[in-house]
Amino acid sequence: MKQHQTTRQNALIAFGIILFVTIIGIYFRPIMIIDETRYVSVAWEMWDKGSFLVPFINGEPYHHKPPLLFWLFHLDWLIFGVNDVSIRLIPMLFGLGTLAMIYKLYLALWQDDREGAAQSILVASGIVIFAFYNSLIMFDVILSFFVLLGVYHIIKVTQSPSRYHFIMIAVAFGLGVLTKGPVILVHLLTFMVFALYFMEKRRSKELYLKLSLSFLGGVMIALAWAIPAGIVGGEAYRYAIFFGQTANRMVNSFAHYRPLWWYLMLLPLLLFPWSLYKPFYTSIKAVVFDSSLKIMTGWLLATLFFFSLISGKQVHYVMPEIVAFSLLFTRVLRSTTSTETLSAKLIGFSYLLYGIALAALPFVLPVTKAKITFELDILAFLISGVVMVLAGIYFIRTKFTSQNRVIASVALGSILVVFVTHLPIHNFLAQQDISGFAHSIAQLQEKETPVLHYGKYHNQYQFAGRLHHPLVVVHDEKEINAYVEKDPEAMIVVYVKQKNMQRVNQALIVEKTGFKGRYALLIKAKEYQAFYHSEVTKP
């Protein structure tokens, strides 16, 4: 009875952490430029055109991402109407599902440790980067859910093969492909290699055959969308989704070039706060690695190594492994009996340092003459700093009575970390709201006035302004002049660095908005000549 109560309590705390972090994100942040605005705009164009097979970006087929996230937005809009709030809860729902999968996966690996399973969901929810990503309109929390769903059923088929588990592997793989493409293969196949190698039962040819059929089934799920979409989208789109997407990503991975050791360098931050939990390191020295621990350790290290070899690296590429670290972390703590006093002093000191840095920042930045593109709210910085200092003192001084209590307290601290990171920069975040600017573009389009866009367009205005027509992308003055000859009333969106605004003829500006440390300006295209060419930048 007591164990069920602990499990229920931990689940409520973990779910509460994810919910509050998401609410903080929705309250402080608009849909952020450029990734979030792009993905919502792609979904909007599909909705607006009635195109539920082929995603669109600024009127052209969009092949960079599969459609599952966009379909989820459509389902949301079908129920609640087109809005920008309820769709931001979709990643969170998959985040909660991910916590449920962590619990089930822990029990699949270590059936006799229900208390450890209950603690693992606290550990997962307390990983700051994972909790934060639940508030972002991105693909990675959703992908993490399908990766862990597949991992769970791979473990189950190595224990007691049944048709249901093989079918669920196919479902997880297929929906994972529809979420973010074939990259899910890296996560699932790597895990499967270690699961089969360290499994305690004898491997059979039949098991290999059924696993192969499961992955083939996942391919069929993906093809159920890809084949009709390729037919409808045309030859170029068909080639892109079947052949060009993965190959081009490998070739163009230098877009996010990072050195080989980048993930290793960031590991303490990616796993924060648990990377600073001293009892884990004490326990890992004494732990005896059973087959399940070997599987988890091998999978996490091998996947991290694989993504390190790819030149293009982003934090969210390894999100499934970040959240799955909670399984390894919890089991290591549970496998040894530590004689240490239960405390989180190192985490407390990190809070203390962060708090001091936040309190000092508004006074230090002006002295350094750093480029600041928003009004510093000194009071918000001081409040955030004081909160973190007090939390740090609490963790430094407190002696906890149980492992579960210290884990719950540290996990809850992640809400504070996210909150105090948002509060001081609320003025900057408010500047990222481009909806007013986008609605000005919409009004021009309603009057049938063409709107040009100087430089590469990331589709950031389509959803924000509920635009029904694409912007005309131009790359140089010659293209602008050619369009002005056809339509002298055309308007154009250009970008100017904030420090150069005084050198631009501001009387020509029809509308402006902050845009990633610059200004996006709406002017008449025929008056483009009045701007200093050197001051106009591409987004």
Tab-separated table of C-alpha atoms in Angstrom, residues 140-513:
chain	number	residue	atom	x	y	z
A	140	ASP	CA	12.223	15.881	-30.080
A	141	VAL	CA	10.022	15.189	-27.052
A	142	ILE	CA	7.548	13.441	-29.364
A	143	LEU	CA	10.404	11.449	-30.906
A	144	SER	CA	11.638	10.557	-27.403
A	145	PHE	CA	8.246	9.046	-26.615
A	146	PHE	CA	8.317	6.813	-29.695
A	147	VAL	CA	11.960	5.842	-29.094
A	148	LEU	CA	11.172	4.737	-25.538
A	149	LEU	CA	8.004	3.002	-26.712
A	150	GLY	CA	10.111	1.014	-29.168
A	151	VAL	CA	12.831	0.361	-26.594
A	152	TYR	CA	10.267	-0.951	-24.107
A	153	HIS	CA	8.809	-3.438	-26.559
A	154	ILE	CA	12.257	-4.538	-27.748
A	155	ILE	CA	13.043	-5.428	-24.131
A	156	LYS	CA	9.730	-7.275	-23.827
A	157	VAL	CA	10.347	-9.417	-26.921
A	158	THR	CA	13.725	-10.474	-25.503
A	159	GLN	CA	11.913	-11.629	-22.350
A	160	SER	CA	8.666	-13.138	-23.582
A	161	PRO	CA	8.065	-12.704	-27.321
A	162	SER	CA	4.453	-12.067	-28.284
A	163	ARG	CA	2.773	-10.730	-31.402
A	164	TYR	CA	1.611	-7.619	-29.563
A	165	HIS	CA	5.173	-6.511	-28.733
A	166	PHE	CA	6.374	-7.013	-32.301
A	167	ILE	CA	3.410	-4.997	-33.581
A	168	MET	CA	4.184	-2.185	-31.123
A	169	ILE	CA	7.803	-2.067	-32.291
A	170	ALA	CA	6.463	-1.521	-35.805
A	171	VAL	CA	4.081	1.193	-34.561
A	172	ALA	CA	6.828	2.986	-32.587
A	173	PHE	CA	9.256	2.857	-35.501
A	174	GLY	CA	6.687	3.916	-38.099
A	175	LEU	CA	5.331	6.835	-36.080
A	176	GLY	CA	8.879	7.823	-35.142
A	177	VAL	CA	9.716	8.067	-38.851
A	178	LEU	CA	6.589	10.184	-39.375
A	179	THR	CA	7.751	12.403	-36.516
A	180	LYS	CA	11.316	13.190	-37.557
A	181	GLY	CA	12.345	10.863	-40.341
A	182	PRO	CA	14.623	7.808	-40.350
A	183	VAL	CA	16.872	9.165	-37.563
A	184	ILE	CA	14.864	6.995	-35.149
A	185	LEU	CA	16.752	4.044	-36.625
A	186	VAL	CA	19.916	5.275	-34.918
A	187	HIS	CA	18.214	5.203	-31.525
A	188	LEU	CA	16.301	1.941	-31.896
A	189	LEU	CA	18.820	-0.180	-33.800
A	190	THR	CA	21.624	0.792	-31.425
A	191	PHE	CA	19.497	-0.244	-28.478
A	192	MET	CA	18.439	-3.476	-30.167
A	193	VAL	CA	22.069	-4.484	-30.778
A	194	PHE	CA	22.905	-4.203	-27.074
A	195	ALA	CA	19.602	-5.749	-25.950
A	196	LEU	CA	20.159	-8.823	-28.114
A	197	TYR	CA	23.820	-9.122	-27.190
A	198	PHE	CA	23.246	-9.010	-23.427
A	199	MET	CA	19.893	-10.789	-23.296
A	200	GLU	CA	19.866	-13.674	-20.854
A	201	LYS	CA	17.796	-16.030	-23.013
A	202	ARG	CA	19.202	-17.759	-26.071
A	203	ARG	CA	18.752	-15.827	-29.295
A	204	SER	CA	16.951	-17.628	-32.112
A	205	LYS	CA	16.646	-17.097	-35.846
A	206	GLU	CA	12.912	-16.715	-35.359
A	207	LEU	CA	13.471	-13.725	-33.043
A	208	TYR	CA	15.702	-12.009	-35.607
A	209	LEU	CA	13.147	-12.671	-38.351
A	210	LYS	CA	10.251	-11.256	-36.338
A	211	LEU	CA	12.247	-8.175	-35.364
A	212	SER	CA	13.097	-7.616	-39.018
A	213	LEU	CA	9.414	-7.928	-39.890
A	214	SER	CA	8.593	-5.418	-37.141
A	215	PHE	CA	10.897	-2.832	-38.643
A	216	LEU	CA	9.523	-3.640	-42.079
A	217	GLY	CA	6.061	-3.014	-40.647
A	218	GLY	CA	7.261	0.384	-39.442
A	219	VAL	CA	8.506	1.144	-42.943
A	220	MET	CA	5.060	0.262	-44.288
A	221	ILE	CA	3.427	2.695	-41.850
A	222	ALA	CA	5.722	5.477	-43.074
A	223	LEU	CA	5.158	4.532	-46.723
A	224	ALA	CA	1.386	4.711	-46.189
A	225	TRP	CA	1.953	8.470	-46.054
A	226	ALA	CA	5.070	8.852	-48.202
A	227	ILE	CA	3.784	7.125	-51.370
A	228	PRO	CA	0.546	9.119	-51.787
A	229	ALA	CA	2.347	12.300	-50.637
A	230	GLY	CA	5.056	11.714	-53.248
A	231	ILE	CA	2.423	11.299	-55.944
A	232	VAL	CA	0.533	14.444	-54.950
A	233	GLY	CA	3.642	16.539	-54.241
A	234	GLY	CA	5.287	16.005	-57.616
A	235	GLU	CA	8.616	14.671	-58.814
A	236	ALA	CA	10.909	17.055	-56.916
A	237	TYR	CA	9.078	16.496	-53.631
A	238	ARG	CA	8.969	12.743	-54.218
A	239	TYR	CA	12.721	12.611	-54.782
A	240	ALA	CA	13.348	14.773	-51.700
A	241	ILE	CA	11.374	12.622	-49.244
A	242	PHE	CA	12.588	9.270	-50.604
A	243	PHE	CA	16.214	9.990	-51.456
A	244	GLY	CA	17.321	13.561	-50.922
A	245	GLN	CA	16.312	14.295	-47.345
A	246	THR	CA	18.647	11.982	-45.438
A	247	ALA	CA	21.519	12.239	-47.942
A	248	ASN	CA	21.362	16.031	-48.034
A	249	ARG	CA	21.290	16.229	-44.237
A	250	MET	CA	24.451	14.173	-44.027
A	251	VAL	CA	26.141	16.303	-46.693
A	252	ASN	CA	24.926	19.605	-45.242
A	253	SER	CA	25.437	18.710	-41.600
A	254	PHE	CA	28.058	21.434	-41.362
A	255	ALA	CA	25.114	23.828	-40.959
A	256	HIS	CA	25.413	23.131	-37.218
A	257	TYR	CA	29.098	22.223	-37.168
A	258	ARG	CA	30.440	21.301	-33.751
A	259	PRO	CA	33.723	19.618	-32.775
A	260	LEU	CA	33.842	15.891	-32.013
A	261	TRP	CA	33.921	16.454	-28.264
A	262	TRP	CA	30.992	18.932	-28.192
A	263	TYR	CA	28.458	16.593	-26.565
A	264	LEU	CA	31.040	15.426	-24.031
A	265	MET	CA	31.776	19.028	-23.105
A	266	LEU	CA	28.063	19.783	-22.652
A	267	LEU	CA	27.233	16.572	-20.797
A	268	PRO	CA	27.172	18.169	-17.298
A	269	LEU	CA	24.695	20.748	-18.592
A	270	LEU	CA	22.600	18.240	-20.568
A	271	LEU	CA	22.190	16.028	-17.503
A	272	PHE	CA	21.836	18.880	-14.980
A	273	PRO	CA	21.075	18.741	-12.088
A	274	TRP	CA	21.865	15.041	-11.748
A	275	SER	CA	25.343	15.509	-13.182
A	276	LEU	CA	26.152	17.244	-9.877
A	277	TYR	CA	24.592	14.653	-7.584
A	278	LYS	CA	27.568	13.247	-5.685
A	279	PRO	CA	25.957	9.984	-4.415
A	280	PHE	CA	25.636	8.828	-8.030
A	281	TYR	CA	29.404	8.891	-8.514
A	282	THR	CA	29.958	7.187	-5.173
A	283	SER	CA	27.484	4.456	-6.086
A	284	ILE	CA	28.786	3.866	-9.603
A	285	LYS	CA	32.170	2.845	-8.205
A	286	ALA	CA	30.596	0.006	-6.256
A	287	VAL	CA	27.765	-1.061	-8.545
A	288	VAL	CA	27.738	-4.537	-10.089
A	289	PHE	CA	26.574	-4.209	-13.697
A	290	ASP	CA	23.799	-6.679	-14.450
A	291	SER	CA	22.695	-7.346	-18.031
A	292	SER	CA	20.128	-4.536	-17.980
A	293	LEU	CA	22.665	-1.975	-16.781
A	294	LYS	CA	25.055	-3.153	-19.487
A	295	ILE	CA	22.340	-2.706	-22.111
A	296	MET	CA	21.500	0.827	-20.950
A	297	THR	CA	25.120	1.924	-20.557
A	298	GLY	CA	26.116	0.503	-23.935
A	299	TRP	CA	23.133	2.099	-25.685
A	300	LEU	CA	23.630	5.565	-24.189
A	301	LEU	CA	27.383	5.661	-24.838
A	302	ALA	CA	27.163	4.202	-28.350
A	303	THR	CA	24.420	6.602	-29.446
A	304	LEU	CA	26.269	9.562	-27.977
A	305	PHE	CA	29.400	8.453	-29.823
A	306	PHE	CA	27.503	8.102	-33.119
A	307	PHE	CA	26.004	11.584	-32.912
A	308	SER	CA	29.413	12.952	-31.922
A	309	LEU	CA	30.843	11.637	-35.196
A	310	ILE	CA	28.328	13.688	-37.221
A	311	SER	CA	29.655	17.208	-37.721
A	312	GLY	CA	26.246	18.846	-37.288
A	313	LYS	CA	25.222	18.678	-33.628
A	314	GLN	CA	22.315	20.103	-31.684
A	315	VAL	CA	21.282	19.487	-28.073
A	316	HIS	CA	17.923	18.004	-29.041
A	317	TYR	CA	19.435	15.357	-31.332
A	318	VAL	CA	20.162	13.216	-28.261
A	319	MET	CA	16.996	14.040	-26.322
A	320	PRO	CA	15.835	10.381	-26.134
A	321	GLU	CA	19.141	9.409	-24.523
A	322	ILE	CA	19.081	12.402	-22.179
A	323	VAL	CA	15.741	11.350	-20.700
A	324	ALA	CA	16.689	7.644	-20.754
A	325	PHE	CA	19.714	8.492	-18.585
A	326	SER	CA	17.224	8.630	-15.701
A	327	LEU	CA	16.975	4.820	-15.860
A	328	LEU	CA	20.707	4.315	-15.514
A	329	PHE	CA	20.998	7.006	-12.854
A	330	THR	CA	18.190	5.609	-10.702
A	331	ARG	CA	19.323	1.998	-10.954
A	332	VAL	CA	22.896	2.859	-9.963
A	333	LEU	CA	21.607	4.652	-6.865
A	334	ARG	CA	19.317	1.746	-6.042
A	335	SER	CA	21.992	-0.922	-6.534
A	336	THR	CA	24.261	0.185	-3.712
A	337	THR	CA	23.817	1.169	-0.104
A	338	SER	CA	25.530	4.498	0.372
A	339	THR	CA	26.793	5.519	3.811
A	340	GLU	CA	26.850	9.171	2.787
A	341	THR	CA	24.557	11.703	4.362
A	342	LEU	CA	21.687	12.318	1.967
A	343	SER	CA	22.187	15.832	0.630
A	344	ALA	CA	22.558	17.748	-2.629
A	345	LYS	CA	25.330	20.166	-1.726
A	346	LEU	CA	26.958	20.374	-5.167
A	347	ILE	CA	23.586	21.140	-6.729
A	348	GLY	CA	23.055	23.747	-4.017
A	349	PHE	CA	26.377	25.415	-4.810
A	350	SER	CA	25.481	25.516	-8.519
A	351	TYR	CA	22.203	27.238	-7.619
A	352	LEU	CA	24.119	29.664	-5.426
A	353	LEU	CA	26.547	30.580	-8.218
A	354	TYR	CA	23.727	30.942	-10.734
A	355	GLY	CA	21.834	33.203	-8.341
A	356	ILE	CA	24.867	35.431	-7.748
A	357	ALA	CA	25.470	35.633	-11.509
A	358	LEU	CA	21.844	36.627	-12.157
A	359	ALA	CA	21.896	39.310	-9.475
A	360	ALA	CA	25.188	40.739	-10.748
A	361	LEU	CA	24.437	40.567	-14.469
A	362	PRO	CA	22.441	43.817	-14.911
A	363	PHE	CA	25.284	45.739	-13.259
A	364	VAL	CA	28.125	43.961	-15.055
A	365	LEU	CA	26.713	44.027	-18.591
A	366	PRO	CA	26.691	47.839	-19.007
A	367	VAL	CA	30.307	48.003	-17.816
A	368	THR	CA	31.417	45.456	-20.404
A	369	LYS	CA	29.640	47.455	-23.141
A	370	ALA	CA	28.057	44.236	-24.314
A	371	LYS	CA	25.458	44.522	-27.058
A	372	ILE	CA	22.073	44.551	-25.263
A	373	THR	CA	18.995	44.593	-27.474
A	374	PHE	CA	16.372	44.826	-24.724
A	375	GLU	CA	15.670	46.886	-21.610
A	376	LEU	CA	17.261	45.326	-18.549
A	377	ASP	CA	14.751	44.751	-15.751
A	378	ILE	CA	17.091	45.067	-12.762
A	379	LEU	CA	14.393	44.122	-10.245
A	380	ALA	CA	13.593	40.902	-12.148
A	381	PHE	CA	17.276	39.971	-12.215
A	382	LEU	CA	17.591	40.638	-8.473
A	383	ILE	CA	14.455	38.647	-7.613
A	384	SER	CA	15.665	35.720	-9.711
A	385	GLY	CA	19.094	35.892	-8.124
A	386	VAL	CA	17.717	35.968	-4.576
A	387	VAL	CA	15.393	33.024	-5.299
A	388	MET	CA	18.267	30.916	-6.606
A	389	VAL	CA	20.563	31.881	-3.736
A	390	LEU	CA	17.895	30.876	-1.187
A	391	ALA	CA	17.271	27.598	-3.022
A	392	GLY	CA	21.016	26.987	-3.087
A	393	ILE	CA	21.324	27.569	0.661
A	394	TYR	CA	18.406	25.178	1.217
A	395	PHE	CA	20.132	22.356	-0.680
A	396	ILE	CA	23.510	23.039	0.942
A	397	ARG	CA	22.151	22.954	4.486
A	398	THR	CA	19.388	20.333	4.295
A	399	LYS	CA	19.950	16.734	5.383
A	400	PHE	CA	17.283	14.602	3.737
A	401	THR	CA	15.688	11.600	5.412
A	402	SER	CA	15.346	9.428	2.300
A	403	GLN	CA	16.646	9.079	-1.231
A	404	ASN	CA	13.169	9.637	-2.621
A	405	ARG	CA	12.830	12.915	-0.728
A	406	VAL	CA	16.094	14.357	-1.983
A	407	ILE	CA	15.314	13.294	-5.556
A	408	ALA	CA	11.836	14.865	-5.341
A	409	SER	CA	13.258	18.109	-3.936
A	410	VAL	CA	15.944	18.405	-6.598
A	411	ALA	CA	13.450	17.577	-9.357
A	412	LEU	CA	11.082	20.296	-8.123
A	413	GLY	CA	14.017	22.692	-8.191
A	414	SER	CA	13.994	22.410	-11.970
A	415	ILE	CA	10.824	24.508	-12.035
A	416	LEU	CA	12.753	27.269	-10.255
A	417	VAL	CA	15.657	27.032	-12.709
A	418	VAL	CA	13.341	27.441	-15.690
A	419	PHE	CA	11.383	30.268	-14.035
A	420	VAL	CA	14.389	32.365	-13.015
A	421	THR	CA	15.880	31.897	-16.487
A	422	HIS	CA	12.749	33.365	-18.101
A	423	LEU	CA	11.859	36.145	-15.643
A	424	PRO	CA	14.915	38.433	-16.069
A	425	ILE	CA	14.696	38.407	-19.876
A	426	HIS	CA	10.937	38.901	-20.152
A	427	ASN	CA	11.498	42.162	-22.068
A	428	PHE	CA	13.640	40.353	-24.621
A	429	LEU	CA	11.107	37.549	-24.969
A	430	ALA	CA	8.277	40.062	-25.469
A	431	GLN	CA	10.249	41.566	-28.375
A	432	GLN	CA	10.091	38.225	-30.173
A	433	ASP	CA	6.329	38.548	-30.684
A	434	ILE	CA	5.951	39.247	-34.404
A	435	SER	CA	2.165	38.848	-34.565
A	436	GLY	CA	1.430	42.587	-34.959
A	437	PHE	CA	3.938	42.884	-37.797
A	438	ALA	CA	2.533	39.753	-39.444
A	439	HIS	CA	-1.034	41.101	-39.235
A	440	SER	CA	0.122	44.234	-41.069
A	441	ILE	CA	1.322	41.966	-43.873
A	442	ALA	CA	-2.057	40.185	-43.810
A	443	GLN	CA	-3.890	43.499	-44.207
A	444	LEU	CA	-1.769	44.341	-47.243
A	445	GLN	CA	-2.498	40.954	-48.783
A	446	GLU	CA	-6.226	41.461	-48.199
A	447	LYS	CA	-5.914	44.639	-50.304
A	448	GLU	CA	-4.097	42.548	-52.955
A	449	THR	CA	-0.856	44.447	-52.342
A	450	PRO	CA	2.132	42.144	-53.037
A	451	VAL	CA	4.627	41.782	-50.203
A	452	LEU	CA	8.256	40.962	-50.993
A	453	HIS	CA	10.799	39.536	-48.578
A	454	TYR	CA	14.489	40.379	-48.830
A	455	GLY	CA	16.647	37.284	-48.362
A	456	LYS	CA	15.828	33.754	-47.252
A	457	TYR	CA	12.355	33.464	-45.771
A	458	HIS	CA	11.770	31.030	-42.911
A	459	ASN	CA	7.969	31.247	-43.081
A	460	GLN	CA	7.861	33.120	-39.788
A	461	TYR	CA	4.916	35.377	-40.680
A	462	GLN	CA	2.475	32.911	-42.270
A	463	PHE	CA	0.805	31.620	-39.098
A	464	ALA	CA	1.353	34.730	-36.979
A	465	GLY	CA	-0.585	36.790	-39.533
A	466	ARG	CA	-2.830	33.924	-40.736
A	467	LEU	CA	-1.587	34.732	-44.242
A	468	HIS	CA	-3.308	33.140	-47.214
A	469	HIS	CA	-0.649	33.970	-49.793
A	470	PRO	CA	3.131	33.434	-49.893
A	471	LEU	CA	5.649	36.262	-49.723
A	472	VAL	CA	7.727	36.919	-52.826
A	473	VAL	CA	11.364	36.243	-51.952
A	474	VAL	CA	13.937	38.541	-53.589
A	475	HIS	CA	17.696	38.414	-53.144
A	476	ASP	CA	19.079	41.617	-54.649
A	477	GLU	CA	18.196	45.091	-55.839
A	478	LYS	CA	17.812	43.966	-59.437
A	479	GLU	CA	14.994	41.583	-58.498
A	480	ILE	CA	13.339	44.290	-56.389
A	481	ASN	CA	13.395	46.804	-59.236
A	482	ALA	CA	12.053	44.244	-61.679
A	483	TYR	CA	9.093	43.567	-59.398
A	484	VAL	CA	8.450	47.270	-58.767
A	485	GLU	CA	8.144	47.793	-62.518
A	486	LYS	CA	5.317	45.235	-62.553
A	487	ASP	CA	3.627	46.576	-59.421
A	488	PRO	CA	4.707	49.972	-58.030
A	489	GLU	CA	2.553	49.459	-54.905
A	490	ALA	CA	4.522	46.399	-53.752
A	491	MET	CA	5.856	46.392	-50.195
A	492	ILE	CA	9.013	44.689	-48.944
A	493	VAL	CA	10.231	43.263	-45.627
A	494	VAL	CA	13.868	44.084	-44.894
A	495	TYR	CA	16.096	43.659	-41.830
A	496	VAL	CA	18.358	46.243	-40.199
A	497	LYS	CA	20.689	45.882	-37.236
A	498	GLN	CA	19.471	47.900	-34.275
A	499	LYS	CA	22.741	49.805	-33.958
A	500	ASN	CA	22.304	51.014	-37.554
A	501	MET	CA	18.724	52.241	-37.264
A	502	GLN	CA	19.829	55.855	-36.957
A	503	ARG	CA	21.526	55.598	-40.347
A	504	VAL	CA	18.347	54.469	-42.083
A	505	ASN	CA	15.625	56.800	-43.367
A	506	GLN	CA	13.074	55.968	-40.686
A	507	ALA	CA	10.410	58.147	-42.293
A	508	LEU	CA	9.977	55.408	-44.908
A	509	ILE	CA	9.117	52.723	-42.365
A	510	VAL	CA	5.483	51.571	-42.484
A	511	GLU	CA	5.797	48.923	-39.755
A	512	LYS	CA	8.609	47.488	-37.647
A	513	THR	CA	9.177	44.766	-35.077
